[in-house]
Each structure stands twice: as C-alpha cells, then as structure tokens.
C-alpha cells in the first residue's frame, strides 16, 4: 500500500518547481498579464521539458504519463501563477483526442509545442449566459463565451448533448475575440461561428465527462499550488513585518489565520492525489471525486487567498506586492468548468441523490 | 499509488471475516463496557489477537508484532459489521501505551494485564480548575512524608472517575523548578481515603465528567511512572496519543450516511429533505470536506507504513478539522429534522434515539476538550508553520 507521490513524481515536481522559479519569476508573469509579453515564450520553455506531451502516448512522442503526473505539474504552475495553456493543451485536449482515437496529427504537434488547443465547454456544462451554437447544414452557427486560451490554434467545443467538435482557428466563418477578465495569467475568448466547418470528434457523452473530470482535477491541482503559495507568502510576510515592536507573526490573531489556512489546505493535497488516482484506477468514483475535489479546492482556494491578502494588510491589496495574481488565479479556477455549487450538484447526481 | 494491501493481507482479511462470522453474535452493544458479556468478548478478542494485539504475552496481551495494516484491516472489518472492537477507555487507550514505554517491569506486570481485560478501570487526573489550556501550570501538590506521597488539590473533567478503580494523575512535586520540570506522574487507587468525587453535569444533561478532590491522600511513593519531575514528558506522550483519535474520518463518514438516510425519509406531505437543493448543497459541502479528511487519513496511513513522507502538518490538523466538521455534520442533521431536532429525553417523537441531538452537543465539548481549537491553532502555527510563540508574560508569583 502506497498513497503518495513516487520518487519519479517527486523528482519531476522538484525539477519543474526549480525551473519555474528561475525562468518564470513574478516579473515575467506581470509582463504577460500586462500584455508586454505573451505566454508563448514560457510554453516553449515548458515544451523543452516535455510537459505539453505529459499525458500523450509515447508512440506520438509524448511522455505517456497519467493525470496524477499532470496534476503535480499543474500544482507547480498554480504555485508560480505561471501563464500557460497547460490545462487545455496538455490535459483536456489529449484526454479527448486519445479517448476518441482522433487526430493523432494534432497530438503530435501538441508534443512539439507547434499547436495549442483551447476549449469551450460551457454549453455542455451549463451556460450561465446567452450563448451556444447549433448545427445547421452540417456546420456550426452561434457563439460560445469564455473559451479558454485565446491564443489557441484549435478549439474543442461541445454542445448541450456533450458532442465534441474540433474547430480550426483559421476556419472560414470563425471569429475569435479575446475577452478581458480579472484573471490575466490565462486568457479567454468569445468564439463566433457563422457556418463554420467542424470536425466531429466524439458524440459519446462519456468521453466528454472524462475530459471534464480530467480538467476538474487539473484545476483543483492548480488551485492547490496557488493557495499553497499564498499561504507561504502570508507566513513569510508575517515573520518579517514588525508592528508594536514585534513581528506580527507572534500575534495569535495572525497565527490563527495562518493555522486555519493550513488546516483547510493540507488535506486538499491528499484529495487531489486521490481524485487523480481515481480518474485512472477507480472509475466508479471518478466523477464524484473530481467534482467534489474541484468544488472543495475552490472554497479553500478562495478562503486562503483572501485570508493571505488580509495577513498582508494594505500591502496585500496593492498591485506592487502582486498577491492579487494568486487571488485571481483561484478566482478563475473557481468558475472554470463549473462553479462549486454546480459541481456539488454533479457529485450528488453521481450518487443518485438527485430526483 | 497502490491502494491495495496485497495478497498476504487479503488472506488476513479473510481470517478476520471468518472470525466475525463465527463469533460476531457474541459481541456486546457499544457503550456496554462493564457487562459480563463485554468482558467475555474482550477475553475472546485478546486470545485471537483482535484486541491488545501488540501487547507482549508476559503482560497479558496477544504478543503480535506491530503491523499498521493488520490493525487497519481489523478496524475496517469490525466496523463494517458494527462489531465491538473491544473495551476502550483511558486506561487501555492511554495509560497502557505509556506504561509499556516508560513503566517499570513491576508496573507493567501489575497493571497492563488487568487493565486490558477490563478488570481494572482507570480515570485520568490532568486538568484542574486553574490549569486548562495551560495544563503545565497545574497546582495539585504531592509531598513526601515517610514512605508516602501526600496529595492535596483538585482535578476537573475527570471522566469515569465514579467508575474507576485507579487514577493516573499529574501532580506538582518539585515546586521550585520551572513548571514543566516540576510535575510527576502518579498512580493510585480511587478508594484511597481523602478522595471525593462530585459529578459534573454538562449541557447534554449527562455527567460525562467529574470533579475530584484530594485531601491528604496518601500514596506509596513507588507508585510513580518515570522519575520525579518527568511527569510532563510522560503526559505529553499520552496527549499525542489522544488527539488524533478524537475525530476519525471513518466515523464521520458513517454519520454522514446516517444523515443521508434521514434526508431520504418522506415527511407527512410525502416530501424528502434531500430534494431541497439548499439542504442538498449543505450535505454535499460537508461530504466534500469529509472526503478531504479521508484522503488525508489515507496519506497518514501510507506515511506510517512506508515512512517516506513528511506528514507532520497533515496529522496536526486532524483534531481541529475533524471535531469542527463533525459538529457541523450533527448540526445539519438537527436542521434536517427541524423542530423534531429539539426532541430529547423521553420525547415520544424522538428520532434515532436522540443521538443527533446528543452528538451535536457532545462534539461542541470535543472542540474544547483534548486541547481547544485555539490551542490546536497555536500548535499548527508554531510547530507546523514555524511562527513564533506569543511573548511570555512574567508570572505573577
């Protein structure tokens, strides 16, 4: 019995952590967030480590690893608020294309970093806004809001029946318009379809659900890392900042905020591992675990980034310290692929608790 | 990742199941610890290695070698069939491990066997009216007079004092030394002259605890565990043992299943609470948190077996998270029942024997007992996160 990361997984995680610390400091994150730089430079560096192909079969040049391995990378990317299309291009798209056995050409190009694939799943998940597409004359008409990754070369889009289409960004009739959001380390877009040619990838709802689950675990892992970094920053700051002739970390009011963050966050680590493990090895628990894990991590991530900001006092609220990048990272992760309420409902449905 | 225990342990699991099938009907109801049935069951469990498993034969145990997985499997299988895992109480769960580690040979021979067989019941004399969270400031004192310790003072929160044959007790023996170095760990009989017990009724309506008063209580001076002044070290070994066991996630999960059943019952209008999305979301929120604690527990188990993970923080947070979570869970059940959740005692409409109401209050007690949530947060921030202690205020005396 062994419930934890293997030596290889720990090595991989440490390697990526060192790499990100050195190559993607907050200054670079800020440059991307402010539009002075794109995340392409970061993605090509991550490609040298083989990360885009982490879940892609070795026969296509990938590393052929599982969702747990991808999650520990996502955790580090969240820790560093690293701008990258990892969630969509390295987790969700490979899950869809490999399960449906489609478009190996695209998978090979994800591995080499030549191609990135965005997603727009919210019509299938539940539209919180007036958007959606339908098929007319065998082609896509309509629009989708908040597609993830405005810089993608392809998009996987899903309709209300969980049928998935692959759209080439350069297709005639497709307009992709970047949408500003509070989160600047990952990009969103509106996709407008006017008789756009779509490549039907899958009409198996099970494949959609699996890709959804993989994405949820990836987001939860990203949140785990982001919240951990927010907690670490709070503790460091409190240990240095002096008021009333003592470091504020010696005040119980401050210590208890940090203890509460740690108490809520630490079990999340094991929960993310378990959800990732269930995805491949305990399929009957996968939907329930993925939904619960992302919902729970969303709550904890919000609590931790908010509380960390409070520990920093007024400085936490400034752009200068940059803590808001972690706060907003968790804010994005909370809404993407379903809010906590929606996902808890999905967990209840998975247990037959909903009429 | 490998969540299976492997074939050797699956064989062991079959053995346990076989035992339960053959003998399970002899198991007493939970909480029936004083009965003859409970004592006979305990003897059977020890003979077969399902209780006192790792306690040496010389001291009355089964004499098995420690194996975390075997213990886990026993706990899992017994809990599945709701079979009693044998006697509990502070003597068995807290004193025996300490005696095995720090007691003299004579003490092990004298106390361990009768305690694990349930023939000798213990209570714990730690907290005092003036020494709660700051336990090390306790003031019950013991002085040597001839061959005896003479004890004066008062203890509080002493559960089972009225039933206990013996007490393990912290007393101040070296008043001139710093507070942590002036305490000794004494064992004595509860029928010694000079001991008075007063029940302390709590919010549940039961007297789960007592106050115990000592007036010139004479105790033979060799009834000490460890040396004079080492009592704090001994006590801390036991407290560490207590904390993790106050809020097991498996118990929370089985209570959660109980709430789900409650929510699935139809009321007179034919409606079920579980169909109400607000209630359902509360249930799911708590389920998510229980799952997180279950996964955390799995990680702690794995770390114990494989000794390859640093889980200090992961184990420190269990008491704080577990007791608060459990209280919220019981509170949900009360809200599910509405006014029926107020029913108590002999109310003929009471559901589930009133266990939800009782546990709702009892777990508020557990949030405080065994180190309050605030003390837990001090421990987490200081030992887990490396934050400094609150500056000390000079003693008044």
XYZ file of C-alpha atoms in Angstrom:
752
model
C 0.000 0.000 0.000
C 1.403 3.339 -1.008
C -0.600 6.542 -1.132
C 1.723 9.334 -2.136
C 3.987 10.507 -4.884
C 6.596 8.105 -6.256
C 10.273 9.077 -6.300
C 9.986 9.852 -10.008
C 6.982 12.052 -9.396
C 8.711 13.942 -6.605
C 11.788 14.429 -8.794
C 9.670 15.685 -11.677
C 7.810 18.074 -9.405
C 11.023 19.455 -7.892
C 12.580 19.843 -11.311
C 9.605 21.830 -12.600
C 9.487 23.892 -9.400
C 13.160 24.884 -9.773
C 12.690 25.590 -13.441
C 9.679 27.844 -12.901
C 11.328 29.703 -10.040
C 14.273 30.528 -12.247
C 12.613 31.054 -15.634
C 9.196 32.437 -14.766
C 9.616 34.936 -11.929
C 6.782 37.254 -10.968
C 8.253 39.947 -13.248
C 7.630 37.757 -16.274
C 4.136 36.813 -15.052
C 3.451 40.520 -14.698
C 4.764 41.241 -18.199
C 2.394 38.655 -19.654
C -0.504 39.891 -17.533
C 0.084 43.452 -18.683
C 0.348 42.430 -22.325
C 4.040 43.319 -22.682
C 4.890 39.692 -23.316
C 2.986 36.548 -24.370
C 2.953 33.171 -22.709
C 4.459 31.618 -25.869
C 7.994 32.059 -24.574
C 7.019 30.201 -21.372
C 5.211 27.445 -23.281
C 8.230 26.819 -25.494
C 10.442 26.514 -22.397
C 7.971 24.053 -20.871
C 7.994 22.173 -24.159
C 11.714 21.571 -23.747
C 10.867 19.726 -20.527
C 8.350 17.645 -22.475
C 5.413 18.922 -20.439
C 2.835 19.528 -23.198
C 3.062 15.815 -24.027
C 2.970 14.598 -20.449
C -0.277 12.644 -20.993
C 0.272 11.888 -24.680
C 1.237 8.398 -25.727
C 4.923 7.662 -26.203
C 4.258 6.459 -29.748
C 3.363 10.060 -30.570
C 6.435 11.446 -28.836
C 4.766 12.176 -25.508
C 5.745 11.047 -22.017
C 2.748 8.699 -21.707
C 2.153 9.563 -18.049
C -1.141 9.874 -16.184
C -3.368 12.527 -14.683
C -1.594 12.365 -11.316
C 1.676 13.300 -13.025
C -0.056 16.099 -14.913
C -1.651 17.281 -11.668
C 1.623 17.670 -9.846
C 2.800 19.855 -12.748
C -0.447 21.831 -12.649
C 0.138 22.323 -8.931
C 3.538 23.893 -9.619
C 2.114 26.081 -12.384
C -0.532 27.296 -9.935
C 2.122 27.884 -7.287
C 4.002 30.181 -9.655
C 0.833 31.660 -11.228
C 2.543 30.636 -14.450
C 0.775 31.754 -17.627
C 0.450 28.708 -19.901
C -2.133 26.674 -21.815
C -1.249 23.541 -19.801
C -4.805 22.775 -18.622
C -6.322 22.816 -22.086
C -3.467 21.672 -24.332
C -1.760 19.166 -22.024
C -4.685 17.765 -20.003
C -8.094 18.243 -21.612
C -7.293 18.057 -25.344
C -5.105 14.926 -25.051
C -7.811 13.258 -22.945
C -10.474 13.947 -25.575
C -8.375 13.060 -28.623
C -6.871 9.898 -27.136
C -10.147 8.547 -25.780
C -11.845 9.191 -29.118
C -8.785 7.969 -31.053
C -8.876 11.032 -33.278
C -6.398 13.419 -34.836
C -3.041 11.943 -33.910
C -1.569 14.682 -36.093
C -2.687 17.279 -33.589
C -1.462 15.257 -30.622
C 1.991 15.040 -32.228
C 2.020 18.762 -32.717
C 0.983 19.433 -29.139
C 4.046 17.431 -28.089
C 6.367 19.618 -30.148
C 4.720 22.807 -28.969
C 3.666 23.735 -32.504
C -0.020 23.529 -31.725
C -2.139 24.536 -28.808
C -5.749 23.547 -28.349
C -8.261 25.633 -26.442
C -11.660 24.523 -25.192
C -15.171 25.930 -24.950
C -17.266 23.502 -22.900
C -19.701 25.738 -21.088
C -22.683 24.974 -23.288
C -22.383 21.345 -22.238
C -21.654 22.149 -18.619
C -24.358 24.778 -18.211
C -24.498 28.167 -19.847
C -24.664 30.978 -17.325
C -25.136 33.382 -20.190
C -26.823 33.601 -23.526
C -24.532 31.764 -25.854
C -24.442 28.497 -27.648
C -24.148 27.016 -31.075
C -26.192 24.664 -33.192
C -25.545 22.639 -36.291
C -27.146 23.999 -39.449
C -26.456 22.359 -42.802
C -23.754 20.314 -41.075
C -21.941 23.435 -39.923
C -21.672 25.416 -36.654
C -23.710 28.553 -36.136
C -23.815 30.646 -32.968
C -21.316 31.672 -30.362
C -19.538 30.477 -27.232
C -18.297 32.715 -24.439
C -15.249 32.238 -22.255
C -13.384 29.765 -24.407
C -10.153 29.046 -22.528
C -6.912 30.143 -24.291
C -7.471 32.989 -26.738
C -4.174 32.091 -28.453
C -5.119 28.528 -29.401
C -4.714 27.104 -32.925
C -7.714 24.784 -32.494
C -10.705 24.672 -30.215
C -12.589 21.715 -28.857
C -16.190 22.824 -28.444
C -19.088 20.858 -27.021
C -22.838 21.242 -27.430
C -25.631 20.547 -24.950
C -25.543 16.836 -25.833
C -21.836 16.681 -24.999
C -20.935 16.127 -28.647
C -17.442 17.470 -29.220
C -16.190 19.207 -32.367
C -12.702 20.316 -33.272
C -12.534 23.748 -34.910
C -9.517 25.108 -36.736
C -8.947 28.657 -35.623
C -8.387 29.683 -39.259
C -11.690 28.241 -40.466
C -13.819 30.439 -42.644
C -16.654 31.995 -40.650
C -14.908 31.728 -37.267
C -14.218 34.844 -35.314
C -12.197 34.635 -32.105
C -12.359 37.740 -29.952
C -10.249 37.967 -26.766
C -12.349 38.736 -23.688
C -10.883 40.685 -20.788
C -11.349 39.048 -17.403
C -9.958 39.705 -13.921
C -7.519 36.809 -14.494
C -4.592 37.883 -16.658
C -2.417 34.773 -16.408
C -4.799 32.744 -18.547
C -6.788 34.101 -21.467
C -10.432 33.859 -22.502
C -12.111 34.415 -25.838
C -15.506 34.653 -27.440
C -15.918 32.316 -30.413
C -18.431 33.403 -33.073
C -19.488 30.778 -35.601
C -21.070 31.524 -38.925
C -21.363 28.301 -40.913
C -18.050 27.022 -39.561
C -16.745 23.616 -40.589
C -16.379 21.410 -37.506
C -14.620 18.063 -37.235
C -16.896 15.861 -35.124
C -14.558 14.199 -32.623
C -16.993 12.381 -30.362
C -20.689 12.027 -29.659
C -20.048 9.823 -26.634
C -21.098 11.767 -23.500
C -18.794 9.512 -21.506
C -15.776 10.914 -23.306
C -16.917 14.435 -22.556
C -17.418 13.563 -18.886
C -13.966 12.023 -18.648
C -12.380 15.092 -20.225
C -14.420 17.247 -17.839
C -13.190 15.191 -14.891
C -9.580 15.454 -16.025
C -9.971 19.213 -16.374
C -11.538 19.483 -12.907
C -8.645 17.626 -11.311
C -6.175 19.826 -13.226
C -7.919 22.980 -11.986
C -8.059 21.650 -8.437
C -4.321 20.919 -8.572
C -3.631 24.402 -9.933
C -5.643 25.817 -7.027
C -3.761 23.664 -4.531
C -0.476 25.175 -5.711
C -1.797 28.730 -5.897
C -3.289 28.554 -2.408
C -0.116 26.958 -1.013
C 1.940 29.837 -2.387
C -0.489 32.387 -0.948
C -0.153 30.704 2.464
C 3.660 30.584 2.214
C 3.724 34.280 1.351
C 1.459 35.103 4.299
C 3.706 33.223 6.741
C 6.870 34.831 5.313
C 5.385 38.288 5.423
C 4.076 37.856 8.964
C 7.511 36.637 10.095
C 9.145 39.830 8.792
C 6.643 42.615 9.271
C 7.012 44.363 12.638
C 4.381 46.385 14.490
C 4.127 47.190 18.209
C 7.813 46.199 18.474
C 7.266 42.579 17.459
C 6.813 40.585 14.265
C 3.119 40.295 13.546
C 3.565 36.510 13.293
C 3.776 36.483 17.088
C 0.204 37.758 17.434
C -2.307 34.982 17.876
C -4.825 36.770 15.662
C -2.360 36.450 12.777
C -1.114 32.983 13.696
C -4.622 31.640 13.887
C -5.439 32.958 10.424
C -2.382 31.106 9.102
C -3.214 27.949 11.077
C -6.748 27.983 9.715
C -5.409 28.292 6.169
C -3.031 25.373 6.717
C -5.711 23.264 8.389
C -8.040 23.636 5.445
C -5.400 23.380 2.750
C -3.265 20.446 3.894
C -5.943 17.724 3.440
C -6.534 19.090 -0.071
C -3.170 17.705 -1.164
C -4.255 14.139 -0.496
C -7.670 14.851 -2.002
C -6.147 15.979 -5.311
C -3.911 12.887 -5.388
C -6.868 10.641 -4.736
C -9.056 12.289 -7.372
C -6.255 11.976 -9.936
C -5.722 8.345 -8.980
C -9.445 7.602 -9.148
C -9.567 9.062 -12.666
C -7.442 6.203 -13.981
C -7.856 3.434 -11.411
C -11.239 3.761 -9.666
C -13.580 4.811 -12.491
C -16.754 4.343 -10.451
C -15.620 7.107 -8.078
C -14.067 9.365 -10.682
C -16.943 11.763 -11.398
C -17.880 12.161 -7.761
C -14.284 12.684 -6.668
C -13.336 15.070 -9.488
C -16.449 17.190 -8.859
C -16.055 17.263 -5.090
C -12.333 17.940 -5.301
C -12.657 20.936 -7.614
C -15.588 22.303 -5.609
C -13.800 21.866 -2.295
C -10.499 23.257 -3.578
C -12.410 26.253 -4.946
C -13.793 27.035 -1.493
C -10.457 26.521 0.208
C -8.574 28.445 -2.500
C -10.880 31.412 -2.105
C -10.562 31.346 1.675
C -6.780 31.031 1.610
C -6.076 33.739 -0.974
C -8.472 36.123 0.720
C -7.019 35.434 4.172
C -3.449 35.698 2.912
C -4.327 39.107 1.499
C -5.632 40.136 4.926
C -2.454 38.935 6.633
C -0.519 41.256 4.305
C -2.645 44.194 5.408
C -2.858 47.111 2.994
C 0.126 45.841 1.015
C -1.831 42.745 0.109
C -4.305 44.922 -1.710
C -1.664 46.637 -3.851
C -0.569 45.716 -7.323
C 3.022 46.166 -6.168
C 3.136 43.037 -3.982
C 1.257 41.119 -6.659
C -0.625 38.844 -4.287
C -3.714 39.581 -6.331
C -2.390 37.284 -9.079
C -2.916 34.314 -6.758
C -6.281 35.617 -5.613
C -7.433 35.952 -9.219
C -5.886 32.636 -10.266
C -8.105 30.936 -7.686
C -10.992 33.124 -8.798
C -10.648 31.844 -12.368
C -10.226 28.232 -11.255
C -13.386 28.535 -9.182
C -15.623 29.403 -12.151
C -13.907 27.429 -14.941
C -15.615 24.108 -15.823
C -18.346 24.707 -13.255
C -18.883 26.673 -10.037
C -18.694 24.846 -6.685
C -22.494 24.701 -6.401
C -22.863 23.215 -9.865
C -20.159 20.636 -9.182
C -21.566 19.606 -5.810
C -24.842 19.042 -7.596
C -22.984 16.894 -10.107
C -21.442 14.930 -7.226
C -24.920 14.385 -5.788
C -26.198 13.205 -9.171
C -23.277 10.780 -9.417
C -24.511 9.204 -6.146
C -28.174 9.110 -7.239
C -29.163 11.655 -4.628
C -30.966 13.979 -7.029
C -34.551 13.213 -8.080
C -0.056 4.844 -5.970
C -1.251 1.482 -4.818
C -4.262 1.377 -2.559
C -4.393 -2.392 -2.199
C -2.798 -4.147 0.732
C -1.639 -7.155 -1.326
C -2.454 -10.911 -1.150
C -0.893 -11.625 2.258
C -3.134 -9.023 3.823
C -6.185 -10.106 1.875
C -5.670 -13.567 3.432
C -5.523 -11.880 6.789
C -8.740 -10.040 5.953
C -10.461 -13.364 5.221
C -9.322 -14.679 8.610
C -10.838 -11.641 10.312
C -14.084 -12.102 8.388
C -14.161 -15.754 9.335
C -13.772 -14.854 12.992
C -16.565 -12.289 12.785
C -18.870 -14.760 11.086
C -18.220 -17.411 13.724
C -18.200 -15.248 16.849
C -19.803 -11.911 15.889
C -23.060 -12.741 17.652
C -21.227 -12.674 20.989
C -20.298 -9.020 20.521
C -21.830 -6.630 23.066
C -23.519 -3.371 22.077
C -21.260 -0.351 22.011
C -21.054 1.526 25.312
C -21.797 -1.593 27.346
C -18.322 -1.772 28.809
C -18.994 -3.003 32.350
C -21.059 -6.065 31.463
C -20.006 -9.705 31.738
C -20.698 -10.066 28.031
C -18.278 -7.236 27.273
C -15.570 -8.780 29.463
C -16.012 -12.228 27.900
C -15.881 -10.674 24.439
C -12.682 -8.816 25.396
C -11.053 -12.072 26.542
C -12.015 -13.748 23.268
C -10.623 -10.820 21.286
C -7.312 -10.897 23.133
C -6.974 -14.680 22.682
C -7.433 -14.235 18.935
C -5.302 -11.123 18.636
C -8.070 -8.677 17.808
C -7.530 -6.673 20.976
C -4.264 -5.960 22.814
C -2.687 -7.324 19.645
C 0.812 -5.987 20.079
C 0.973 -6.164 23.860
C 3.519 -8.818 24.955
C 2.157 -12.145 26.233
C 4.036 -11.625 29.512
C 1.788 -8.692 30.275
C -1.427 -10.412 29.226
C -1.594 -9.378 25.585
C -1.657 -11.404 22.371
C 2.019 -10.815 21.636
C 1.772 -9.992 17.946
C 4.304 -7.791 16.202
C 3.126 -4.282 15.359
C 1.604 -4.118 11.878
C -0.292 -0.997 10.902
C -2.065 -2.664 8.015
C -3.296 -5.596 10.115
C -4.660 -3.173 12.707
C -6.345 -1.212 9.953
C -7.950 -4.306 8.442
C -9.264 -5.416 11.833
C -10.759 -1.957 12.412
C -12.303 -1.906 8.918
C -13.894 -5.342 9.122
C -15.241 -4.923 12.649
C -16.675 -1.529 11.782
C -18.324 -2.851 8.607
C -20.294 -5.397 10.625
C -20.707 -2.990 13.538
C -18.975 -5.438 15.845
C -17.365 -4.170 19.037
C -13.581 -3.873 18.795
C -13.386 -4.481 22.493
C -13.029 -2.347 25.570
C -11.816 1.210 25.349
C -11.350 3.869 27.958
C -8.423 5.924 29.090
C -6.670 3.049 30.832
C -6.461 0.951 27.689
C -6.003 3.664 25.108
C -3.724 5.998 27.036
C -2.152 4.535 30.145
C -1.179 1.125 28.772
C 0.916 2.522 25.881
C 2.729 4.774 28.329
C 3.394 2.021 30.845
C 4.757 -0.192 28.086
C 7.140 2.555 27.104
C 8.059 4.155 30.424
C 6.753 1.988 33.259
C 8.918 -0.267 35.449
C 8.819 -4.024 34.935
C 6.784 -4.378 38.133
C 4.272 -1.771 36.970
C 3.819 -3.480 33.611
C 3.225 -6.820 35.335
C 0.839 -5.343 37.873
C -1.279 -3.067 35.696
C -1.259 -3.942 31.995
C -2.996 -7.344 32.146
C -5.912 -6.407 34.430
C -6.384 -3.139 32.533
C -6.672 -4.690 29.082
C -9.008 -7.402 30.404
C -11.291 -4.690 31.805
C -10.787 -5.797 35.412
C -9.111 -2.528 36.348
C -10.784 0.712 35.233
C -8.848 3.968 35.135
C -9.506 7.664 35.061
C -7.173 10.470 34.112
C -6.326 13.275 36.529
C -4.852 16.061 34.448
C -6.944 19.228 34.144
C -7.588 21.483 37.100
C -9.849 24.489 37.562
C -6.788 26.738 37.216
C -4.941 24.616 34.642
C -6.865 24.024 31.431
C -5.146 25.026 28.207
C -2.119 25.897 30.351
C -2.016 22.380 31.783
C 1.610 22.598 32.910
C 0.667 25.243 35.472
C -1.254 22.636 37.484
C -1.075 23.080 41.243
C -2.289 19.854 42.869
C 0.732 19.054 45.000
C 2.323 15.939 46.388
C 4.981 15.935 49.113
C 6.929 13.024 50.543
C 6.071 12.065 54.098
C 7.812 8.870 55.234
C 7.132 6.189 52.589
C 4.184 8.009 51.046
C 3.285 10.863 48.800
C 0.681 13.104 50.431
C -1.574 14.694 47.811
C -3.727 17.796 48.130
C -5.620 19.619 45.412
C -8.397 19.284 42.854
C -8.889 17.811 39.378
C -11.706 18.510 36.924
C -13.025 16.995 33.636
C -12.255 13.566 35.072
C -14.414 11.246 33.007
C -15.342 7.868 34.547
C -13.917 8.926 37.957
C -17.016 7.479 39.645
C -16.448 4.084 37.985
C -12.672 3.940 38.079
C -10.631 1.672 40.339
C -7.439 3.658 39.785
C -6.321 7.084 38.581
C -3.226 8.192 36.685
C -2.583 11.668 37.883
C -0.291 14.626 37.314
C 0.851 16.366 40.478
C 3.388 19.047 41.315
C 6.247 17.520 43.276
C 9.084 19.990 42.633
C 7.559 23.425 43.287
C 10.873 25.273 42.940
C 11.623 24.008 39.444
C 10.307 25.527 36.155
C 6.687 24.477 35.642
C 7.298 21.740 33.058
C 10.031 20.132 35.171
C 8.170 20.079 38.460
C 5.464 17.550 37.645
C 5.291 13.827 38.434
C 3.031 11.072 37.133
C 1.440 9.068 39.960
C -0.855 6.018 40.004
C -3.211 5.383 42.884
C -6.460 3.731 43.926
C -9.641 5.727 43.801
C -10.814 4.263 47.112
C -7.872 5.788 48.983
C -9.103 7.834 51.935
C -9.285 11.574 51.231
C -10.684 11.333 47.669
C -14.068 12.906 47.000
C -15.842 12.698 43.628
C -18.555 15.110 42.509
C -20.327 14.561 39.190
C -20.241 17.497 36.750
C -23.412 17.650 34.678
C -22.777 19.067 31.206
C -25.031 20.535 28.504
C -26.061 17.078 27.284
C -27.774 16.528 30.646
C -25.383 13.677 31.489
C -22.483 13.791 33.893
C -19.794 12.825 31.395
C -17.190 14.309 33.727
C -16.461 14.750 37.419
C -14.607 16.940 39.806
C -12.209 15.060 42.067
C -10.924 16.496 45.343
C -7.815 15.264 47.184
C -7.354 15.929 50.897
C -4.202 14.411 52.430
C -4.406 11.408 50.144
C -1.548 9.025 50.998
C 0.016 7.070 48.114
C 3.000 4.691 48.382
C 5.981 6.501 46.949
C 6.926 3.826 44.406
C 3.626 4.397 42.533
C 5.253 6.838 40.165
C 5.848 6.375 36.413
C 9.255 7.653 35.383
C 11.320 9.767 37.734
C 10.238 12.709 39.869
C 9.795 15.768 37.658
C 9.401 13.738 34.431
C 5.601 13.713 34.545
C 5.144 16.309 31.821
C 7.122 14.235 29.338
C 5.033 11.172 30.205
C 1.784 13.148 29.891
C 2.727 14.571 26.518
C 3.323 11.114 25.133
C -0.281 10.284 26.059
C -1.803 13.553 24.859
C -0.275 12.986 21.431
C -1.979 9.616 21.505
C -5.338 11.154 22.383
C -5.570 13.971 19.830
C -5.655 12.045 16.593
C -8.263 9.641 17.925
C -10.868 12.307 18.780
C -12.089 12.788 15.222
C -11.674 9.745 12.988
C -12.904 10.460 9.419
C -14.391 6.968 9.045
C -16.790 7.681 11.895
C -17.709 10.995 10.269
C -18.443 9.181 7.020
C -20.705 6.672 8.682
C -22.568 9.520 10.439
C -22.871 11.241 7.051
C -24.539 8.135 5.660
C -26.957 8.395 8.572
C -27.805 11.997 7.642
C -28.421 10.928 4.049
C -30.893 8.298 5.295
C -32.607 10.907 7.422
C -32.858 13.220 4.414
C -34.323 10.485 2.254
C -37.249 9.844 4.610
C -40.587 11.215 3.473
C -42.446 13.657 5.705
C -46.261 13.640 6.070
C -46.585 15.637 2.854
C -44.587 12.982 1.009
C -41.584 15.270 0.565
C -37.954 14.447 1.184
C -35.453 16.932 2.545
C -32.841 15.632 0.129
C -34.902 17.008 -2.746
C -34.421 20.514 -1.364
C -31.377 21.923 -3.205
C -30.300 24.150 -0.308
C -30.148 21.215 2.099
C -28.551 19.023 -0.532
C -25.801 21.574 -1.097
C -25.095 21.710 2.645
C -24.852 17.934 2.653
C -22.538 17.885 -0.344
C -20.318 20.599 1.141
C -19.817 18.517 4.258
C -19.290 15.371 2.204
C -16.534 17.125 0.250
C -14.786 18.059 3.468
C -15.125 14.552 4.874
C -13.640 13.151 1.669
C -10.692 15.516 2.044
C -10.149 14.247 5.600
C -10.481 10.620 4.464
C -7.834 11.181 1.808
C -5.665 12.878 4.407
C -6.113 9.834 6.632
C -5.058 7.536 3.799
C -1.942 9.647 3.359
C -1.158 9.417 7.082
C -1.609 5.647 6.975
C 0.690 5.352 3.980
C 3.290 7.559 5.660
C 3.209 5.322 8.741
C 3.695 2.185 6.655
C 6.278 3.432 4.191
C 7.974 6.126 6.303
C 8.711 8.202 3.209
C 6.538 11.304 3.594
C 6.662 14.267 5.916
C 3.133 14.350 7.285
C 3.692 16.403 10.421
C 1.311 19.154 9.338
C -1.171 16.666 7.886
C -1.505 14.943 11.261
C -1.516 18.154 13.326
C -4.675 19.453 11.706
C -6.816 16.330 12.262
C -8.254 17.217 15.681
C -9.092 20.801 14.717
C -10.657 19.948 11.368
C -12.282 16.706 12.449
C -14.120 17.968 15.523
C -15.360 21.159 13.845
C -16.506 19.175 10.834
C -18.276 16.601 12.961
C -20.116 19.305 14.870
C -21.342 20.823 11.599
C -22.446 17.425 10.388
C -24.506 16.749 13.529
C -25.879 20.279 13.232
C -27.072 19.559 9.684
C -28.998 16.534 10.956
C -30.727 18.722 13.561
C -31.735 21.229 10.867
C -32.978 18.404 8.641
C -35.322 17.353 11.450
C -36.384 20.922 12.272
C -38.404 21.026 15.491
C -38.047 17.262 15.805
C -34.370 18.029 16.234
C -35.275 19.592 19.582
C -36.808 16.372 20.907
C -34.821 14.948 23.801
C -35.020 12.511 26.650
C -38.401 10.743 26.832
C -39.992 12.682 23.944
C -42.055 10.000 22.128
C -41.367 11.540 18.697
C -37.582 11.374 19.054
C -35.635 10.012 16.076
C -32.557 7.824 16.201
C -32.718 7.679 19.996
C -31.733 11.349 20.119
C -28.191 10.565 19.039
C -28.032 13.580 16.690
C -29.009 15.970 19.447
C -26.597 14.331 21.844
C -23.635 14.323 19.459
C -24.373 17.886 18.358
C -23.747 18.961 21.929
C -21.081 16.374 22.725
C -18.918 17.456 19.778
C -19.046 21.040 20.957
C -17.421 19.593 24.048
C -14.814 17.815 21.932
C -13.975 21.041 20.067
C -12.891 22.263 23.509
C -11.628 19.048 25.130
C -8.273 17.436 24.346
C -6.746 20.840 23.501
C -9.168 23.560 22.342
C -9.375 24.621 18.701
C -7.408 27.733 19.661
C -4.645 25.668 21.261
C -4.623 23.480 18.122
C -4.124 26.611 16.033
C -1.200 27.658 18.224
C 0.365 24.237 17.729
C -0.234 24.294 13.958
C 1.175 27.784 13.509
C 4.166 27.304 15.813
C 5.220 23.713 15.143
C 3.710 23.293 11.699
C 4.367 26.688 10.115
C 7.337 27.840 12.215
C 5.721 31.013 13.534
C 6.992 32.453 16.843
C 5.302 31.956 20.203
C 3.357 34.723 21.842
C 5.822 36.662 24.038
C 5.643 35.394 27.627
C 4.218 37.459 30.417
C 6.137 37.261 33.702
C 4.476 35.049 36.335
C 2.563 36.915 38.988
C 4.011 34.877 41.862
